[in-house]
Short mmCIF file of C-alpha atoms and ligand atoms in Angstrom, two decimals:
data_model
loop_
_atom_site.label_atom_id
_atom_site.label_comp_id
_atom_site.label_asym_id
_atom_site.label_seq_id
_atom_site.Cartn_x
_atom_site.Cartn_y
_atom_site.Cartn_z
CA UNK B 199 -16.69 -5.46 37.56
CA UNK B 200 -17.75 -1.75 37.22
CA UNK B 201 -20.62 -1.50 34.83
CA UNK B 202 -19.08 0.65 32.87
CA UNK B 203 -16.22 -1.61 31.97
CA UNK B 204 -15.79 -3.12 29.09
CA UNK B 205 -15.75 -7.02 29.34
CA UNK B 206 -12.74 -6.98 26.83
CA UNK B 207 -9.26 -6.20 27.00
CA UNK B 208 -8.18 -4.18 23.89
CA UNK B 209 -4.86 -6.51 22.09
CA UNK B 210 -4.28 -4.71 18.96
CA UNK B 211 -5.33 -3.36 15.95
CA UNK B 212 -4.96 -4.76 12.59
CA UNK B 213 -6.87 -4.77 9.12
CA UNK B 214 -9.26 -7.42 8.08
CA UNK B 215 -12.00 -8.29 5.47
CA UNK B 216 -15.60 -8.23 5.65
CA UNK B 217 -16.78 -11.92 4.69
CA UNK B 218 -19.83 -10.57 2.74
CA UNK B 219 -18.58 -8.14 0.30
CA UNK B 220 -14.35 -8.62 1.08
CA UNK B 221 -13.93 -5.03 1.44
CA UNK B 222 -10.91 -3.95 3.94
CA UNK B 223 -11.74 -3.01 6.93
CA UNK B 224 -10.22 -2.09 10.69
CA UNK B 225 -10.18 -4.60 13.20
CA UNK B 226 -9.42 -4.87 16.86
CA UNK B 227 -8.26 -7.84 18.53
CA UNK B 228 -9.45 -8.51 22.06
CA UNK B 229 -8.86 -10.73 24.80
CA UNK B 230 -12.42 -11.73 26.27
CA UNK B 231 -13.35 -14.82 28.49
CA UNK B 232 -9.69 -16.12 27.99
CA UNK B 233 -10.35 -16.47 24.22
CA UNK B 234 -8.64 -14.07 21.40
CA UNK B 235 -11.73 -12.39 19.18
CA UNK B 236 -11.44 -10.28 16.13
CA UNK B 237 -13.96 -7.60 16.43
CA UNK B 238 -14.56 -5.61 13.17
CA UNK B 239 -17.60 -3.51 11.29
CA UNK B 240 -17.99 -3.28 7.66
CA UNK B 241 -20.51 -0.35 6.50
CA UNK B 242 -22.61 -2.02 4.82
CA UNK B 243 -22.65 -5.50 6.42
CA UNK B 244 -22.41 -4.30 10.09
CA UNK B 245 -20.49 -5.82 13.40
CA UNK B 246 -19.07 -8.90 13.87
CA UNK B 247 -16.79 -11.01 16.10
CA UNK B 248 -14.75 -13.79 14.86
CA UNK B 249 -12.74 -16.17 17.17
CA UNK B 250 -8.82 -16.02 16.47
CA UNK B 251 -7.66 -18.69 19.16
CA UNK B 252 -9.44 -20.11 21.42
CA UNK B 253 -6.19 -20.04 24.43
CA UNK B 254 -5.23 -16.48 24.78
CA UNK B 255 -1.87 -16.90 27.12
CA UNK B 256 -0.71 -19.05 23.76
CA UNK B 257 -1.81 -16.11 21.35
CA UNK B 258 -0.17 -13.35 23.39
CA UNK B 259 3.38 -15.44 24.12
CA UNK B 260 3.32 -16.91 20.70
CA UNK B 261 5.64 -13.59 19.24
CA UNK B 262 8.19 -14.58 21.30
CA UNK B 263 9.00 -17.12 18.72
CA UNK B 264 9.14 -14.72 15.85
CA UNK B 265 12.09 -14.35 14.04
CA UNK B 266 12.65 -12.17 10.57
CA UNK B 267 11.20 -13.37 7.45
CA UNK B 268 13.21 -14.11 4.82
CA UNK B 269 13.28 -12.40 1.02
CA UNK B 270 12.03 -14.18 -2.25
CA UNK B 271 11.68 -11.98 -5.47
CA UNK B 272 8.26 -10.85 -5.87
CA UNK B 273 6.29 -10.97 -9.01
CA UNK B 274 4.09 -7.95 -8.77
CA UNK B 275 3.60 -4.09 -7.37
CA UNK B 276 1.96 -2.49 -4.63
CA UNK B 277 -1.08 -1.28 -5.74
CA UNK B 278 -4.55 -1.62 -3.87
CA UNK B 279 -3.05 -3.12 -0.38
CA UNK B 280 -3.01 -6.84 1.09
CA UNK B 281 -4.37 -9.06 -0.02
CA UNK B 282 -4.82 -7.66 -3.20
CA UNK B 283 -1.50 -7.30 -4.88
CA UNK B 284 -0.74 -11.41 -4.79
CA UNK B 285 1.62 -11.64 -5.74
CA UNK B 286 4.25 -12.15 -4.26
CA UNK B 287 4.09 -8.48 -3.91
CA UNK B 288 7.61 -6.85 -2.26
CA UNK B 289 5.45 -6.04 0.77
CA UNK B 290 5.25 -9.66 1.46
CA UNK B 291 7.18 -10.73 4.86
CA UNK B 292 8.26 -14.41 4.28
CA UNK B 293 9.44 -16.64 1.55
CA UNK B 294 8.28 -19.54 0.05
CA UNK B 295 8.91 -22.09 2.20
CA UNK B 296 5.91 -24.75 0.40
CA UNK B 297 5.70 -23.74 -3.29
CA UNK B 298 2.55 -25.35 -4.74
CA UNK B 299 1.49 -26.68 -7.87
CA UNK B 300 -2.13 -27.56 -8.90
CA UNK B 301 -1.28 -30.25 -11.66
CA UNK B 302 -4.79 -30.67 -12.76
CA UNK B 303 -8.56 -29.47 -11.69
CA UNK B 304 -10.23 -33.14 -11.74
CA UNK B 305 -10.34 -35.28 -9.36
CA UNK B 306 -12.35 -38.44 -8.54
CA UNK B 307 -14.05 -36.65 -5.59
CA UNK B 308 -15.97 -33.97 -4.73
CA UNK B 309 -16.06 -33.19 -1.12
CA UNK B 310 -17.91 -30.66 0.88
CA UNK B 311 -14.64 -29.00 2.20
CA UNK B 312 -12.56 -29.07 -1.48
CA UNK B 313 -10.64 -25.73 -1.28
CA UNK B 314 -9.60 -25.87 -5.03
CA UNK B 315 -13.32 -26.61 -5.63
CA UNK B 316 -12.26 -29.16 -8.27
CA UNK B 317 -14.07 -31.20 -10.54
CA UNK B 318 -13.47 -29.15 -13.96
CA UNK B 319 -11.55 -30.67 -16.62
CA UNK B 320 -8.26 -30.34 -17.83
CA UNK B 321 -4.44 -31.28 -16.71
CA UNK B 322 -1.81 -28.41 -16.84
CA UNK B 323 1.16 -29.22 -19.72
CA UNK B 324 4.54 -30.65 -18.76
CA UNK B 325 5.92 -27.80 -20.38
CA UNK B 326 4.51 -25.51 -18.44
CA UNK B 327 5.03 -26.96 -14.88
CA UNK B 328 8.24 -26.55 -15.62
CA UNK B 329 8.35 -23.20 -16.53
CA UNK B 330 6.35 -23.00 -12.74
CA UNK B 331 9.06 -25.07 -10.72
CA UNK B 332 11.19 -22.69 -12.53
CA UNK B 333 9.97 -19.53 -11.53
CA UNK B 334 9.74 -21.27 -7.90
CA UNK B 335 13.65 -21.85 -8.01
CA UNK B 336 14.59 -18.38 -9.63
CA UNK B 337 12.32 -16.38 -6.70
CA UNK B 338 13.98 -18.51 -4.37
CA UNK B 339 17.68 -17.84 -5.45
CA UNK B 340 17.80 -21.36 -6.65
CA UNK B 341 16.72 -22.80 -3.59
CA UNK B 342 13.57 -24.37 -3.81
CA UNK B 343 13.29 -26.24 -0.47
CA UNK B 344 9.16 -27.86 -0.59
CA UNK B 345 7.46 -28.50 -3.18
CA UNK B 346 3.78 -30.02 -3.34
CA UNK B 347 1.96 -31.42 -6.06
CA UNK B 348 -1.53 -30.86 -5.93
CA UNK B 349 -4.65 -30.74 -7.32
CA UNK B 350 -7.68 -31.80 -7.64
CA UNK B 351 -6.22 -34.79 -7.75
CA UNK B 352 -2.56 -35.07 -8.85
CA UNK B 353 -2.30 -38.55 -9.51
CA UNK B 354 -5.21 -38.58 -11.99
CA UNK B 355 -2.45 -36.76 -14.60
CA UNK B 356 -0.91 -39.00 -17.27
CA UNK B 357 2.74 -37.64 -16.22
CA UNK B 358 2.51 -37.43 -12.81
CA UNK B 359 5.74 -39.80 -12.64
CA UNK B 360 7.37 -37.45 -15.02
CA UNK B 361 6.34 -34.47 -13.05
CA UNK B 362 7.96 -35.62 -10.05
CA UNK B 363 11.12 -37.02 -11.79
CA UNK B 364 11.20 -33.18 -13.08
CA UNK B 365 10.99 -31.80 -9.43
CA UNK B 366 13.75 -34.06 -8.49
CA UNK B 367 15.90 -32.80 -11.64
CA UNK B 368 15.44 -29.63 -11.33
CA UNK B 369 17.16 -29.85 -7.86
CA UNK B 370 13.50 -29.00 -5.48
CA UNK B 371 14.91 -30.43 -1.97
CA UNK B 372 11.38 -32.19 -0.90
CA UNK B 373 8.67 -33.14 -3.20
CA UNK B 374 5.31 -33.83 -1.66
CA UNK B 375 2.41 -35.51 -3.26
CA UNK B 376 -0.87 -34.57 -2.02
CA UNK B 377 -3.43 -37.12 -2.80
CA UNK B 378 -6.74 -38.77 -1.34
CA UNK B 379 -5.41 -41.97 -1.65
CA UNK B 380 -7.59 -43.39 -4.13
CA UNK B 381 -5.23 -44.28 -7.28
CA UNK B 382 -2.44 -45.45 -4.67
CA UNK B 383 -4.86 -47.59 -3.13
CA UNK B 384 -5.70 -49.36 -6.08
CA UNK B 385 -3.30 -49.46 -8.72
CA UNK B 386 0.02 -51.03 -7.19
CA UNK B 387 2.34 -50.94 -10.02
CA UNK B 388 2.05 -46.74 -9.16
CA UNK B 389 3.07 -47.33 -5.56
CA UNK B 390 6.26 -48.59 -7.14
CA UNK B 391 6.86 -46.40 -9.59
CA UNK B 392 6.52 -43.28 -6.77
CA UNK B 393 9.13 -45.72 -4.63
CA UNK B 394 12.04 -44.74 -7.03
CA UNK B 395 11.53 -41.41 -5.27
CA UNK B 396 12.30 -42.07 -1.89
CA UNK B 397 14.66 -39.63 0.49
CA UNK B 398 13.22 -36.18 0.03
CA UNK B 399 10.12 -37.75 -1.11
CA UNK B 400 6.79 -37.65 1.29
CA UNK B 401 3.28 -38.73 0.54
CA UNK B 402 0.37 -36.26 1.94
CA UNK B 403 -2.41 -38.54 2.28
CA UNK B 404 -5.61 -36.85 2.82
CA UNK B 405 -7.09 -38.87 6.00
CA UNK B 406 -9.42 -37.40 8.58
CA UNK B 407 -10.72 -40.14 10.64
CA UNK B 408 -11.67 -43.84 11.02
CA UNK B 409 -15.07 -43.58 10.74
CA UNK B 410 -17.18 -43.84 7.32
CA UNK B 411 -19.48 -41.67 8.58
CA UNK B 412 -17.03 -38.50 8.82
CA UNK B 413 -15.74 -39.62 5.40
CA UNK B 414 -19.72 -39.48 4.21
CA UNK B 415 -19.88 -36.12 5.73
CA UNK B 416 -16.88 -34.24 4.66
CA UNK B 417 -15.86 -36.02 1.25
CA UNK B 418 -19.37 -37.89 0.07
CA UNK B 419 -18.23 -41.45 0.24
CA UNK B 420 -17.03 -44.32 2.40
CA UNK B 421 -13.79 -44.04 2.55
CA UNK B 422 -11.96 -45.91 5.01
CA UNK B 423 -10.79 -49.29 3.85
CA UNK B 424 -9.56 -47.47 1.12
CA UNK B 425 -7.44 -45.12 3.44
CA UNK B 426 -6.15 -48.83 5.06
CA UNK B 427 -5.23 -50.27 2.08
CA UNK B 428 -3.41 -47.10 0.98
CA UNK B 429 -1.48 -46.88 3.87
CA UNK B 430 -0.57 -50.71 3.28
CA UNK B 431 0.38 -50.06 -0.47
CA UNK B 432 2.63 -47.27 0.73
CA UNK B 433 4.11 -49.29 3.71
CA UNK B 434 4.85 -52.28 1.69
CA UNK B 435 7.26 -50.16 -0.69
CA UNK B 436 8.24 -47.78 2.29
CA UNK B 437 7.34 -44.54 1.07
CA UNK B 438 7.48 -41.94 3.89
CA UNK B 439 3.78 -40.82 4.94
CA UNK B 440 1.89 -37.36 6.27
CA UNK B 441 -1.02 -37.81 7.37
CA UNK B 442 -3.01 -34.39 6.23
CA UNK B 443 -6.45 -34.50 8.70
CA UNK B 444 -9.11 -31.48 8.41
CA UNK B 445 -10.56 -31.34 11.50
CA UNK B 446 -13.80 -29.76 12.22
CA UNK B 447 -15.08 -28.93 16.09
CA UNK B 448 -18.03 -31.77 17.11
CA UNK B 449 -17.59 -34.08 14.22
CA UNK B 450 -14.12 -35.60 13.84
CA UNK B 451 -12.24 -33.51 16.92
CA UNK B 452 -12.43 -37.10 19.20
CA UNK B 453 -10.48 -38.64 16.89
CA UNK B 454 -7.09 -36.34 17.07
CA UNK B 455 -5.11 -38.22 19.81
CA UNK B 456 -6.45 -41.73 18.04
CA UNK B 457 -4.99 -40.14 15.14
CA UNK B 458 -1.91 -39.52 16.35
CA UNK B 459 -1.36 -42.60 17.97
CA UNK B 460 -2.00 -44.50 14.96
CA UNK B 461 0.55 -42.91 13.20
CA UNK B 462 3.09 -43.07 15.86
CA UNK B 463 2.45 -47.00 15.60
CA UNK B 464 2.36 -47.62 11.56
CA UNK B 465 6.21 -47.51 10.47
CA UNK B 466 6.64 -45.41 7.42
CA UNK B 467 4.00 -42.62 8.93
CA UNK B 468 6.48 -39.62 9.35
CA UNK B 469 4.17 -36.84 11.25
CA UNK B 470 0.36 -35.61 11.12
CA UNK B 471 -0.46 -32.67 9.81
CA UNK B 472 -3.77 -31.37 11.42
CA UNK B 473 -5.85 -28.42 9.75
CA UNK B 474 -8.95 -26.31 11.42
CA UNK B 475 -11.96 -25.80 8.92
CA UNK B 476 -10.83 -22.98 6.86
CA UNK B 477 -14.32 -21.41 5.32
CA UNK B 478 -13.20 -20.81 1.79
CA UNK B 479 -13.76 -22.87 -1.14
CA UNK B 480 -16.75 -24.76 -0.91
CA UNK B 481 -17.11 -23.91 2.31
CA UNK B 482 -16.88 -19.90 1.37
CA UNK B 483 -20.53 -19.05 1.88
CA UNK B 484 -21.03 -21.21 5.19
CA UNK B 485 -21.36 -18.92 8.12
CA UNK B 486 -20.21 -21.64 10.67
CA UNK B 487 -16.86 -19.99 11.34
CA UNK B 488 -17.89 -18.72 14.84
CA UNK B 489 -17.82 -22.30 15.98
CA UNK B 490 -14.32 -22.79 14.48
CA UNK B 491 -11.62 -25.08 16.12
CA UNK B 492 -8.09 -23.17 16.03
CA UNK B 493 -4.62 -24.12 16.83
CA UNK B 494 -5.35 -23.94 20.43
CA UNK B 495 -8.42 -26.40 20.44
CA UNK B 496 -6.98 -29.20 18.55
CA UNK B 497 -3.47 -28.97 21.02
CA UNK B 498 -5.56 -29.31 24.20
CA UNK B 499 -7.72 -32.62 22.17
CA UNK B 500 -3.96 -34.05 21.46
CA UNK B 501 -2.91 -33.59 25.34
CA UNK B 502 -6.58 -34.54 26.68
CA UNK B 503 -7.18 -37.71 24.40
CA UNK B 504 -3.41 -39.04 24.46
CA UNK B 505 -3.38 -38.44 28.12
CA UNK B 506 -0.66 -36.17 28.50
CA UNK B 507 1.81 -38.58 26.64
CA UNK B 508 2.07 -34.78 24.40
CA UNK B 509 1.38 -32.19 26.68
CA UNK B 510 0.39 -28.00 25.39
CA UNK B 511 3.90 -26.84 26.49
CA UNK B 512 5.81 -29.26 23.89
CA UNK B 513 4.45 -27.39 21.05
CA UNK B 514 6.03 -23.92 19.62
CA UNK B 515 5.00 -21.91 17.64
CA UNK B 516 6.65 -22.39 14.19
CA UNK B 517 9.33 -19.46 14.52
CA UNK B 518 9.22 -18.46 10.39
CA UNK B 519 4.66 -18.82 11.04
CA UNK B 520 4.30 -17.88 14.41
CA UNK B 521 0.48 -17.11 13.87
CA UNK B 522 -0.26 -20.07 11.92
CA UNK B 523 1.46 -23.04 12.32
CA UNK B 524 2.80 -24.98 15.97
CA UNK B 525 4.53 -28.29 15.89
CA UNK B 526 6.16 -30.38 18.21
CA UNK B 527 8.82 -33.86 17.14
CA UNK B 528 9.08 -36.51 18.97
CA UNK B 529 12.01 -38.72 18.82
CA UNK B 530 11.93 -42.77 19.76
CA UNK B 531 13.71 -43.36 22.97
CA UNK B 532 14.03 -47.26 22.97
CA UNK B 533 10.02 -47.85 22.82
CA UNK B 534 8.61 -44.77 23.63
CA UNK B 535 8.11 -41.71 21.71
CA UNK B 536 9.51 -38.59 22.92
CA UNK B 537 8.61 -34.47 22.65
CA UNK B 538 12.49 -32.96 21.65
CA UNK B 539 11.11 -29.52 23.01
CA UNK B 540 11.23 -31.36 26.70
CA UNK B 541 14.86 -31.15 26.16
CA UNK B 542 15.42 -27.77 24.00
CA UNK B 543 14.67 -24.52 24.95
CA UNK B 544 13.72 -23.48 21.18
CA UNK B 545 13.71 -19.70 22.34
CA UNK B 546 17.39 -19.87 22.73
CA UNK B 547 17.89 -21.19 19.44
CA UNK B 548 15.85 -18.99 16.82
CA UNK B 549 18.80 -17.14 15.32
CA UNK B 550 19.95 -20.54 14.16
CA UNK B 551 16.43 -22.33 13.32
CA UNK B 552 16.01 -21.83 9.29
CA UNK B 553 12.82 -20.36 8.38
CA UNK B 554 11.44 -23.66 6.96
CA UNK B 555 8.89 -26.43 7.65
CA UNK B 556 11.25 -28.92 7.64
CA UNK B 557 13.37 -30.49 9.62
CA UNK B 558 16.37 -31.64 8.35
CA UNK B 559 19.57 -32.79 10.29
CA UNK B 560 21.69 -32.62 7.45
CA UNK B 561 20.87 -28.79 7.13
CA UNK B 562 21.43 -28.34 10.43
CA UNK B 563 25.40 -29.61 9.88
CA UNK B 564 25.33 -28.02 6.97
CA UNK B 565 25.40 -25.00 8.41
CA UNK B 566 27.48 -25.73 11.29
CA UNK B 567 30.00 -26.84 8.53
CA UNK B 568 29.55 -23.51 6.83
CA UNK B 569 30.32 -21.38 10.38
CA UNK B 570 32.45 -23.62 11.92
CA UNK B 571 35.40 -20.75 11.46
CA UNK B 572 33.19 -17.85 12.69
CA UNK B 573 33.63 -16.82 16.32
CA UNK B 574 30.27 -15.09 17.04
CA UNK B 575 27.71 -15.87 19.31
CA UNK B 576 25.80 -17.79 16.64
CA UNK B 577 28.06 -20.03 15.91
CA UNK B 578 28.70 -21.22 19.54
CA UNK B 579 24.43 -21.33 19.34
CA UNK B 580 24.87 -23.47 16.37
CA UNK B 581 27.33 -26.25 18.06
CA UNK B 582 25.34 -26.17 21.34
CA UNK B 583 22.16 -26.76 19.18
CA UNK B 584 23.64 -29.46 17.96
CA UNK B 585 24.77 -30.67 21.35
CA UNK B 586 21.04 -30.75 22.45
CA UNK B 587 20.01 -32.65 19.29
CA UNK B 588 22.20 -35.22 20.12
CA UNK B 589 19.61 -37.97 21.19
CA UNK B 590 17.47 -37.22 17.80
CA UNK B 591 20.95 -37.25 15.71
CA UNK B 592 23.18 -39.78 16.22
CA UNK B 593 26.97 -38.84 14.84
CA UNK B 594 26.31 -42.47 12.88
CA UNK B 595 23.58 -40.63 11.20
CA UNK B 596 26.03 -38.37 9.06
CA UNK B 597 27.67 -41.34 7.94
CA UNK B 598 24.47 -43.23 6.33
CA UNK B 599 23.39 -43.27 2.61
CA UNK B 600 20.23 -40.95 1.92
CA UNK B 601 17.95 -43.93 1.62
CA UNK B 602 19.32 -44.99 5.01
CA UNK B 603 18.43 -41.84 6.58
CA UNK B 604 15.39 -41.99 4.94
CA UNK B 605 14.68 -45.16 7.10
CA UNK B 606 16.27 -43.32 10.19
CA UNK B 607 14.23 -40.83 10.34
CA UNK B 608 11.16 -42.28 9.45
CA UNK B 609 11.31 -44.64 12.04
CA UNK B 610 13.03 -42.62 14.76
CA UNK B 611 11.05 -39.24 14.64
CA UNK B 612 7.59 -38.14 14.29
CA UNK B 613 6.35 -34.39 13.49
CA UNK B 614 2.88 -33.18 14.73
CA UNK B 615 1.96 -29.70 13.42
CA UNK B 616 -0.77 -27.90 13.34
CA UNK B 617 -1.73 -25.33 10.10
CA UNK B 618 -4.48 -22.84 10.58
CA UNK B 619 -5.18 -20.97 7.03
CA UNK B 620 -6.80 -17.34 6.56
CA UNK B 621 -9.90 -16.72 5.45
CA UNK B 622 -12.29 -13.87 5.22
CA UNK B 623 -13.47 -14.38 8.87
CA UNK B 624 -10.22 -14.49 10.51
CA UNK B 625 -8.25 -12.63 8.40
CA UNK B 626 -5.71 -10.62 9.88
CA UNK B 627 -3.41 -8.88 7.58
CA UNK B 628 -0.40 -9.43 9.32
CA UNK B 629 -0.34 -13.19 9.57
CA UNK B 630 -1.80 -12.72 6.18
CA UNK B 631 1.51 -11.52 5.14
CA UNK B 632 3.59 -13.90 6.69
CA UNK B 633 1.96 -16.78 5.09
CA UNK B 634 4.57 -18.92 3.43
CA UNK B 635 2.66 -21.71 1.52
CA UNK B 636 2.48 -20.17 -1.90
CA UNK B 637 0.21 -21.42 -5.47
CA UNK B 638 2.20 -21.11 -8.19
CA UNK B 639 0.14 -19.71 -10.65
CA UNK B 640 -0.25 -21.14 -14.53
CA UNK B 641 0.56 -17.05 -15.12
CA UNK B 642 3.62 -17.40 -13.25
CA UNK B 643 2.99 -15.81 -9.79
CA UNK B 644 3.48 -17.06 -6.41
CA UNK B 645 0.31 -16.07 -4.14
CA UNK B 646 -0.29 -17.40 -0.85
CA UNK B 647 -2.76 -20.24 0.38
CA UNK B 648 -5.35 -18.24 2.09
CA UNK B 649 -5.48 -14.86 -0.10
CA UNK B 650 -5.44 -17.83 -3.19
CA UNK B 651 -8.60 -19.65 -1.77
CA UNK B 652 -10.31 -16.38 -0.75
CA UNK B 653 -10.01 -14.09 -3.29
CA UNK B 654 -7.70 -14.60 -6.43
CA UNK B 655 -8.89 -18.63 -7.42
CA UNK B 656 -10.92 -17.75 -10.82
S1 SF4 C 867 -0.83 -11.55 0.92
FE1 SF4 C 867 1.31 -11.05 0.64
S2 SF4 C 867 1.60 -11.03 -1.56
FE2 SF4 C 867 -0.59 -10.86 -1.19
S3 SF4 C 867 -0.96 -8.66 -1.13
FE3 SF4 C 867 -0.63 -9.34 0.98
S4 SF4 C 867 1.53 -8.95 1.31
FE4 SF4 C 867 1.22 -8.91 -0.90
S1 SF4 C 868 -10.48 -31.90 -1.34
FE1 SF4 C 868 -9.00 -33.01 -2.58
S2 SF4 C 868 -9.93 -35.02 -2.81
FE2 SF4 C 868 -11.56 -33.67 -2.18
S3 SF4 C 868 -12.52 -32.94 -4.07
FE3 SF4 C 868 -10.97 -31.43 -3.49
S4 SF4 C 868 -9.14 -32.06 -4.59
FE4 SF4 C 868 -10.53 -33.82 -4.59
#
């Protein structure tokens, strides 16, 4: 190499944050050693370089995956620039695909990486989560399609069963319940109270290894017979399960392909939803971000430790998130588990993939139904999609009562995705502004994940 060359290439430039004082400031994104680095200098704090993604062939294909956002009413003006008019501001590109509600502050934990930062006091009225699910359905032109119930701890709130029945009334398509597991662990009679809720219904259970030790570390107590037992609970009355895991590099990163393969084994377990070390919260003022995992590092763990059973190439990224999230599904071919995107070339199908999380077979006929007249392109995309799909979607399926799909697809598919947030290291306004979990605020605005946890949580 010349000595006057750089060793960089020059990607892109973009705006980002300093960490220290959160100012905005220019950023350039560089390709060096393979790896994808945000390099950025704040006046007063100096230089810095932050990895973005650790495989830089997957960070420069990954756009061509993206597709157009898609429009939810914003709550507030453009005023000082992202991330700063939360929001939604109109200058935000993507829905709300997860709206999220923080029922309550408390919670009976307090772990080292607690992005709410709960412990405080207090449970948000009835009366005015519904006035929040409502403002989720009216930005969404009365289509809600996720909605999670949060915390702190959710379940610690007297009308948590009300809550959800609410959700379900109010016509949200998917409720979620995040939880550590604690309450449905020990307290039965709950764990058949949430069963009423099945179809549509998932449990997010908080569970990020099988070793006490890692629970020690990251959420200050032993924690995994109580993670067994409320896996049991929830298997016993067949409540559909996500396994949420926060993974951090050199202390639970062995476990991701064990992880995996322990769901794919326990019936009722629906997908795994893995999630880097985002340094916000109470991780906020630990500098440690420079020896981050990203989306990259935990899909090479999944194909190294389950020995190519899911390989790099049978993830995507998620065409609405192309920045943040990848995911593969596997469907069950007689005893075997296999990736769908062996059999789909996804690129060929992103005018008809919905920009949503989910995946849902009866959405997919739905709107086949709806353009079954139409003579474009699309719609021949839309019936050839379907054609592909076939070994994940039997025509039987159609024909099944919702619990029974329920039970169809929770035994016959299996998501893995992979959800890296923002946060003042890596921030990079555009994936900033395609972001589409949103908290729903008790003041009745919609402001995304990351920009939530970094700046606007009081
Ligand atoms: S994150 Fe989105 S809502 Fe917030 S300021 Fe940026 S564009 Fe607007
Ligand atoms: S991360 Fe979840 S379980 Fe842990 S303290 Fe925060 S709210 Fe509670």
């Amino acid at each position: 190499m010349p000595s006057n060359q750089r060793d960089y290439r020059f990607i892109d430039s973009t705006i980002s944050l300093c960490p220290e004082c959160l100012k905005r400031i220019d950023a350039k994104v560089i390709l060096k050693n393979g790896s994808i680095y945000l390099q950025k200098r704040c006046k007063q704090h100096g230089e810095m370089e932050i990895l973005l993604e650790e495989d830089g062939d997957y960070y420069l294909k990954r756009g061509d995956y993206d597709k157009p956002g898609s429009i939810s009413k914003p709550q507030t003006e453009i005023k000082n620039g992202c991330p700063f008019d939360c929001g939604l501001c109109p200058d935000h590109e993507q829905h709300t695909c997860n709206g999220l509600i923080e029922v309550t502050d408390e919670c009976d934990l307090n772990c080292k990486f607690c992005y709410a930062n709960s412990g405080k006091k207090g449970f948000l009225s009835f009366e005015k989560i519904g006035e929040m699910m409502d403002l989720f359905l009216d930005s969404e032109f009365g289509n809600a399609e996720i909605l999670q119930i949060s915390g702190g701890e959710p379940t610690l709130h007297p009308q948590i069963i009300e809550i959800i029945k609410l959700a379900r009334n109010k016509k949200i398509k998917y409720v979620l319940l995040n939880t550590n597991g604690l309450r449905i662990a020990s307290d039965e009679n709950f764990v058949k109270e949430l069963s009423q809720f099945k179809g549509r219904f998932e449990i997010y259970l908080q569970f990020d290894s099988f070793d006490d030790k890692t629970y020690q570390d990251f959420r200050g107590k032993k924690l995994w017979d109580i993670k067994k037992k409320a896996i049991e609970n929830l298997v016993r009355y067949k409540i559909p399960i996500t396994l949420v895991s926060t993974i951090k590099k050199g202390v639970n990163d062995q476990e991701i392909g064990k992880i995996v393969k322990f769901g794919l084994d326990t019936k009722y377990i629906r997908g795994v939803n893995f999630q880097p070390i985002a340094y916000f919260g109470r991780m906020g003022g630990l500098n440690q971000s420079q020896d981050r995992i990203t989306i990259t590092g935990i899909i090479n763990c999944i194909e190294k430790q389950l020995n190519g059973m899911v390989k790099k190439n049978d993830f995507i990224p998620l065409p609405c998130d192309v920045d943040r999230v990848a995911i593969t599904y596997l469907y069950r071919l007689k005893d075997e588990f296999v990736p769908i995107m062996r059999s789909i070339n996804t690129k060929e199908y992103l005018p008809v993939i919905r920009n949503t999380f989910k995946f849902d077979p009866e959405d997919i006929l739905k709107d086949i139904t709806e353009s079954v007249f139409c003579k474009s392109k699309s719609c021949c995309n839309y019936l050839d999609f379907l054609k592909k799909l076939k070994p994940l979607i039997p025509a039987k399926f159609f024909l099944k009562s919702p619990k029974e799909k329920m039970e169809y697809v929770s035994e016959n598919t299996f998501r893995i995705s992979i959800v890296s947030f923002v946060d003042a290291y890596n921030f990079d306004m555009k994936s900033m502004k395609k972001e589409c979990v949103h908290i729903i605020t008790p003041d009745l605005k919609k402001i995304p994940f990351s920009a939530y946890n970094m700046i606007h949580r009081k």
